[in-house]
PDB file of C-alpha atoms in Angstrom:
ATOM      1  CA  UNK F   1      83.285 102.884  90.763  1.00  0.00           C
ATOM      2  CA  UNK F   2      84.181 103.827  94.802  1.00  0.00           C
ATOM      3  CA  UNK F   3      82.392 106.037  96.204  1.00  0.00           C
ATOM      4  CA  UNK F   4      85.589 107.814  97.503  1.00  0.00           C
ATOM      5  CA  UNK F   5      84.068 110.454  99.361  1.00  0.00           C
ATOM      6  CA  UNK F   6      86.570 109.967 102.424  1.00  0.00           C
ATOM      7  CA  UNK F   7      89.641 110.762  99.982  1.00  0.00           C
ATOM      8  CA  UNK F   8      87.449 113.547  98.803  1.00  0.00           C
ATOM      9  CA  UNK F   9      86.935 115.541 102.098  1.00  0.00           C
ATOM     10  CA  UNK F  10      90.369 114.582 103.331  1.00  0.00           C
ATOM     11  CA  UNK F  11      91.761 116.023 100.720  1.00  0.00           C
ATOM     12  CA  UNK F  12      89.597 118.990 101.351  1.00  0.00           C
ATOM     13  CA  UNK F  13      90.854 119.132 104.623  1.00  0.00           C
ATOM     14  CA  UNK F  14      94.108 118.615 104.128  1.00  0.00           C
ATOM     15  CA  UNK F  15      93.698 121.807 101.803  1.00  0.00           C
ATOM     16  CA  UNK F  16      92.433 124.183 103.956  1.00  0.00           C
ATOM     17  CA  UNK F  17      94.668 123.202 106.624  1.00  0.00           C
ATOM     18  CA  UNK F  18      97.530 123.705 104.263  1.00  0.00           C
ATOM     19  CA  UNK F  19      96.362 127.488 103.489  1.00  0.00           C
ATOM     20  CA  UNK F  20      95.729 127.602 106.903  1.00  0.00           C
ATOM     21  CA  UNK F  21      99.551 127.164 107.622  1.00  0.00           C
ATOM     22  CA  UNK F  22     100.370 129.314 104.686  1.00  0.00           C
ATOM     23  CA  UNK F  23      98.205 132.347 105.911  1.00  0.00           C
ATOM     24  CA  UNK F  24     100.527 131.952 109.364  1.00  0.00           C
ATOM     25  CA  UNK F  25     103.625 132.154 107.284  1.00  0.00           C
ATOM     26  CA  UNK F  26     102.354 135.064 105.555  1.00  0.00           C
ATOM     27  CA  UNK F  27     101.291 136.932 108.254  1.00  0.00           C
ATOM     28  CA  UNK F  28     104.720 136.190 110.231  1.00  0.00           C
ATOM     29  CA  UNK F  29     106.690 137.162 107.099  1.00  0.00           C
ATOM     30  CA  UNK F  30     104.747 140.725 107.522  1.00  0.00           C
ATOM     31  CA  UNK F  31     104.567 141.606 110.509  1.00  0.00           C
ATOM     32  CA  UNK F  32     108.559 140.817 110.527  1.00  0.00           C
ATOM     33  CA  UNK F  33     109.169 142.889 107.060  1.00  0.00           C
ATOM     34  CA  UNK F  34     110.768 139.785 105.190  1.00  0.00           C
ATOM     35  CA  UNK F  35     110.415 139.695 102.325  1.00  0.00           C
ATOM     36  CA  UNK F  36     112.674 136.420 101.387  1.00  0.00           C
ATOM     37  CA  UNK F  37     113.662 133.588 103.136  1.00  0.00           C
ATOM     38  CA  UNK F  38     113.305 133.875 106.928  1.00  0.00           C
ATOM     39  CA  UNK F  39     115.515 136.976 107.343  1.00  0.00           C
ATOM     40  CA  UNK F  40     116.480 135.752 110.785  1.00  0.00           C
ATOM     41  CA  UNK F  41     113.154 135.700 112.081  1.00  0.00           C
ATOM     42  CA  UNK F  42     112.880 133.357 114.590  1.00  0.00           C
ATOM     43  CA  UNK F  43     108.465 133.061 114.922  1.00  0.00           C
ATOM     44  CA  UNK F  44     108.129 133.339 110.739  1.00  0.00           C
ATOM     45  CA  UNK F  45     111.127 129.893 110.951  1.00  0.00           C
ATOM     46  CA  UNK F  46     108.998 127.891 112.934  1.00  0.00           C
ATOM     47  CA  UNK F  47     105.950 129.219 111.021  1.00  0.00           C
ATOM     48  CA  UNK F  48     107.440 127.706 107.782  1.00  0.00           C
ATOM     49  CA  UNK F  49     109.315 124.659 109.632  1.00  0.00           C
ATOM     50  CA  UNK F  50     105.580 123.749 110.883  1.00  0.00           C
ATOM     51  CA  UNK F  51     104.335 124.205 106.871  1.00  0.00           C
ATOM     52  CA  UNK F  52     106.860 122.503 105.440  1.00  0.00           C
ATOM     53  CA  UNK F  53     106.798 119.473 107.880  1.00  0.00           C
ATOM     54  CA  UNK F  54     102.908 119.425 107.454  1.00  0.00           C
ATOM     55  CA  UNK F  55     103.890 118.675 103.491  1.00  0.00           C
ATOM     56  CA  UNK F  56     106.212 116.280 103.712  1.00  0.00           C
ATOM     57  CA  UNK F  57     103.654 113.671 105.677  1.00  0.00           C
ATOM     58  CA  UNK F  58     100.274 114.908 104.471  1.00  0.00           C
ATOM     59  CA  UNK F  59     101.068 113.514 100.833  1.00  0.00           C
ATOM     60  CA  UNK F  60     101.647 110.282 102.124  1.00  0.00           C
ATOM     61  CA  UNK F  61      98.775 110.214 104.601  1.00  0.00           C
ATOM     62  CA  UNK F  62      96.181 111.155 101.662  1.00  0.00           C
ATOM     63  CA  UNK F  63      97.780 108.351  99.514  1.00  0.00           C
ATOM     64  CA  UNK F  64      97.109 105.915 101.984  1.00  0.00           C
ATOM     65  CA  UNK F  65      93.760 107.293 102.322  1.00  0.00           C
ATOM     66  CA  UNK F  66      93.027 106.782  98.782  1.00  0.00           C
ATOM     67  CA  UNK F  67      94.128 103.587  98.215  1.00  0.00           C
ATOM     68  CA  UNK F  68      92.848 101.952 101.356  1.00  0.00           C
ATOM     69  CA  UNK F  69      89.360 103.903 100.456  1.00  0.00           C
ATOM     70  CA  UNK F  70      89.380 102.346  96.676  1.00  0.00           C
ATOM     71  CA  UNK F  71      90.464  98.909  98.079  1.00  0.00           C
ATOM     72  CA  UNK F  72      86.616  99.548 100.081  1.00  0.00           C
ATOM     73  CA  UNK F  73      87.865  99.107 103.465  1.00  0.00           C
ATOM     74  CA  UNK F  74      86.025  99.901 106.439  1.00  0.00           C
ATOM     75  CA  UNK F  75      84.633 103.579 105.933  1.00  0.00           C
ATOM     76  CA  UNK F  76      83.924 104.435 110.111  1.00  0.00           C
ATOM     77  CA  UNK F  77      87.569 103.405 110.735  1.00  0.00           C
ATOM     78  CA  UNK F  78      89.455 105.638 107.897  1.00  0.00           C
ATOM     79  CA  UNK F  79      87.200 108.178 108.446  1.00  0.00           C
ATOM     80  CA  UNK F  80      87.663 108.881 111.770  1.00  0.00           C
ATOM     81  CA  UNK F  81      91.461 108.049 111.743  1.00  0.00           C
ATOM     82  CA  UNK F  82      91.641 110.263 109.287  1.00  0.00           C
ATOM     83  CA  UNK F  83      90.428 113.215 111.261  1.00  0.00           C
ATOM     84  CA  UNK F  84      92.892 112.396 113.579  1.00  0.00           C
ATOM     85  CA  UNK F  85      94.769 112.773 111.807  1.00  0.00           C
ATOM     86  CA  UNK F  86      94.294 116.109 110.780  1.00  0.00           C
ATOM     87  CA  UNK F  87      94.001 117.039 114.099  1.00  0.00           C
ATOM     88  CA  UNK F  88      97.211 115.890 114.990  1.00  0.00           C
ATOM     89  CA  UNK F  89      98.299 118.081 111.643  1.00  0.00           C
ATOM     90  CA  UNK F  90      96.931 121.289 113.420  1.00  0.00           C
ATOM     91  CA  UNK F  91      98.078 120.579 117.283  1.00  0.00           C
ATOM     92  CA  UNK F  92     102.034 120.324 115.819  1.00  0.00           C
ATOM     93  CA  UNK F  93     101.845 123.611 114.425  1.00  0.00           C
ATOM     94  CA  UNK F  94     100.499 125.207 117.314  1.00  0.00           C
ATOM     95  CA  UNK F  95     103.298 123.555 119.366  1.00  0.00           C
ATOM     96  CA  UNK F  96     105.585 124.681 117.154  1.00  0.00           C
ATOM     97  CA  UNK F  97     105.070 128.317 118.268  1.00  0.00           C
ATOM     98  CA  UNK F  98     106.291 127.344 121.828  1.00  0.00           C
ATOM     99  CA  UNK F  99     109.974 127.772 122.962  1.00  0.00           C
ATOM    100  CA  UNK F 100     109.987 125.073 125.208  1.00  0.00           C
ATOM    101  CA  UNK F 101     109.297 121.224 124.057  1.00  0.00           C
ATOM    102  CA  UNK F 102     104.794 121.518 124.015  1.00  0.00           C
ATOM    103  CA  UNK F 103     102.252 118.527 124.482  1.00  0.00           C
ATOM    104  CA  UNK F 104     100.408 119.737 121.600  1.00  0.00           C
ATOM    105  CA  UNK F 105     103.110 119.118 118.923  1.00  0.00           C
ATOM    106  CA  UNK F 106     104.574 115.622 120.742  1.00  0.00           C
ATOM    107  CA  UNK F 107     101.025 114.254 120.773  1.00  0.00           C
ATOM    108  CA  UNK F 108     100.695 115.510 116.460  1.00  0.00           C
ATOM    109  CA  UNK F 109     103.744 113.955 115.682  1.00  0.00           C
ATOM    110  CA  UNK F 110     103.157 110.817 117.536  1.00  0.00           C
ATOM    111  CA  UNK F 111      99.709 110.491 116.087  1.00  0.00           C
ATOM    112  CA  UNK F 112     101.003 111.228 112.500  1.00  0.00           C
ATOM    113  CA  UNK F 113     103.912 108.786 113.038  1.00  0.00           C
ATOM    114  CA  UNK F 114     101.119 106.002 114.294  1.00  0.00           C
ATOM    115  CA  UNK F 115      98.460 106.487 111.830  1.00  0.00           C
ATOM    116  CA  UNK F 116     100.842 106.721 108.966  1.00  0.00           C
ATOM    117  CA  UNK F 117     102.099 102.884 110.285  1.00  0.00           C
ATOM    118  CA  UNK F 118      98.848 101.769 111.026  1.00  0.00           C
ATOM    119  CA  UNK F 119      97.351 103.190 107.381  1.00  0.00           C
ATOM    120  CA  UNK F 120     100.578 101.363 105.918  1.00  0.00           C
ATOM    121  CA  UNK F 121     100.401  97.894 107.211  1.00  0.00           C
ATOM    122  CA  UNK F 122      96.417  98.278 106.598  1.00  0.00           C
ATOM    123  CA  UNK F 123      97.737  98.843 103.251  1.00  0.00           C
ATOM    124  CA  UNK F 124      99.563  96.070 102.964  1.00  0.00           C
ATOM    125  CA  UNK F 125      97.239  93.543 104.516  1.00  0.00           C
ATOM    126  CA  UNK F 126      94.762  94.729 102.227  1.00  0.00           C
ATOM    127  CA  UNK F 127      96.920  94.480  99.298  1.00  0.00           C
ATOM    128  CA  UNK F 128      97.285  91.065 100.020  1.00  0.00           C
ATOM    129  CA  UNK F 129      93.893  90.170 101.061  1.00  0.00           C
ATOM    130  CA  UNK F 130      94.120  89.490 104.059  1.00  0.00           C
ATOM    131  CA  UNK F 131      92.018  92.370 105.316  1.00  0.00           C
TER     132      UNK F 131
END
């Protein structure tokens, strides 16, 4: 059986992150008195834009994880490109908050966008042994 303790503490990562970005939302949806939907509120929109955007890759990205960690590739290079990752998942967020275009979120989408190609075509190397 794999180990799979990569997929394990990404996952654990990925879900403290995620109640990391909910907390935000939360606290932006207070301090603003909303109590559905955004109500206009321009900080507690990007606050959920940045949550929901962290959703709809993170699924993916832990996916790859898993199957590139059961298919017992190298453990040093999906670790650490996996907390890359995840620290490109936090920097968007905090760019996010800007109102002007910010480093922090180009650099987490561009690293999300590369290590979700990179973790796909290691997936499908590996998938056909040639990795």
């Amino acid at each position: 059986m794999a180990d799979l303790h990569i997929t394990m503490l990404s996952a654990a990562l990925a879900a403290f992150i995620n109640i990391w970005l909910a907390v935000r939302c939360g606290n932006a949806r207070l301090s603003g008195k909303v109590l559905h939907g955004d109500g206009g509120n321009e900080a507690l929109q990007r606050h959920m834009r940045a949550h929901s955007n962290y959703v709809e890759y993170t699924p993916f990205a832990l996916i790859l994880i898993l199957v590139l960690d059961l298919a017992d590739q190298d453990g040093w290079l999906l670790a650490i490109s996996a907390l890359v990752y995840f620290a490109a998942r936090i920097l968007h967020p905090i760019g996010m908050q800007a109102s002007h275009p910010a480093k922090t979120r180009q650099i987490g989408i561009a690293l999300t966008f590369l290590l979700l190609a990179l973790w796909s075509v290691w997936a499908a190397l590996a998938a056909l042994r040639v990795v």
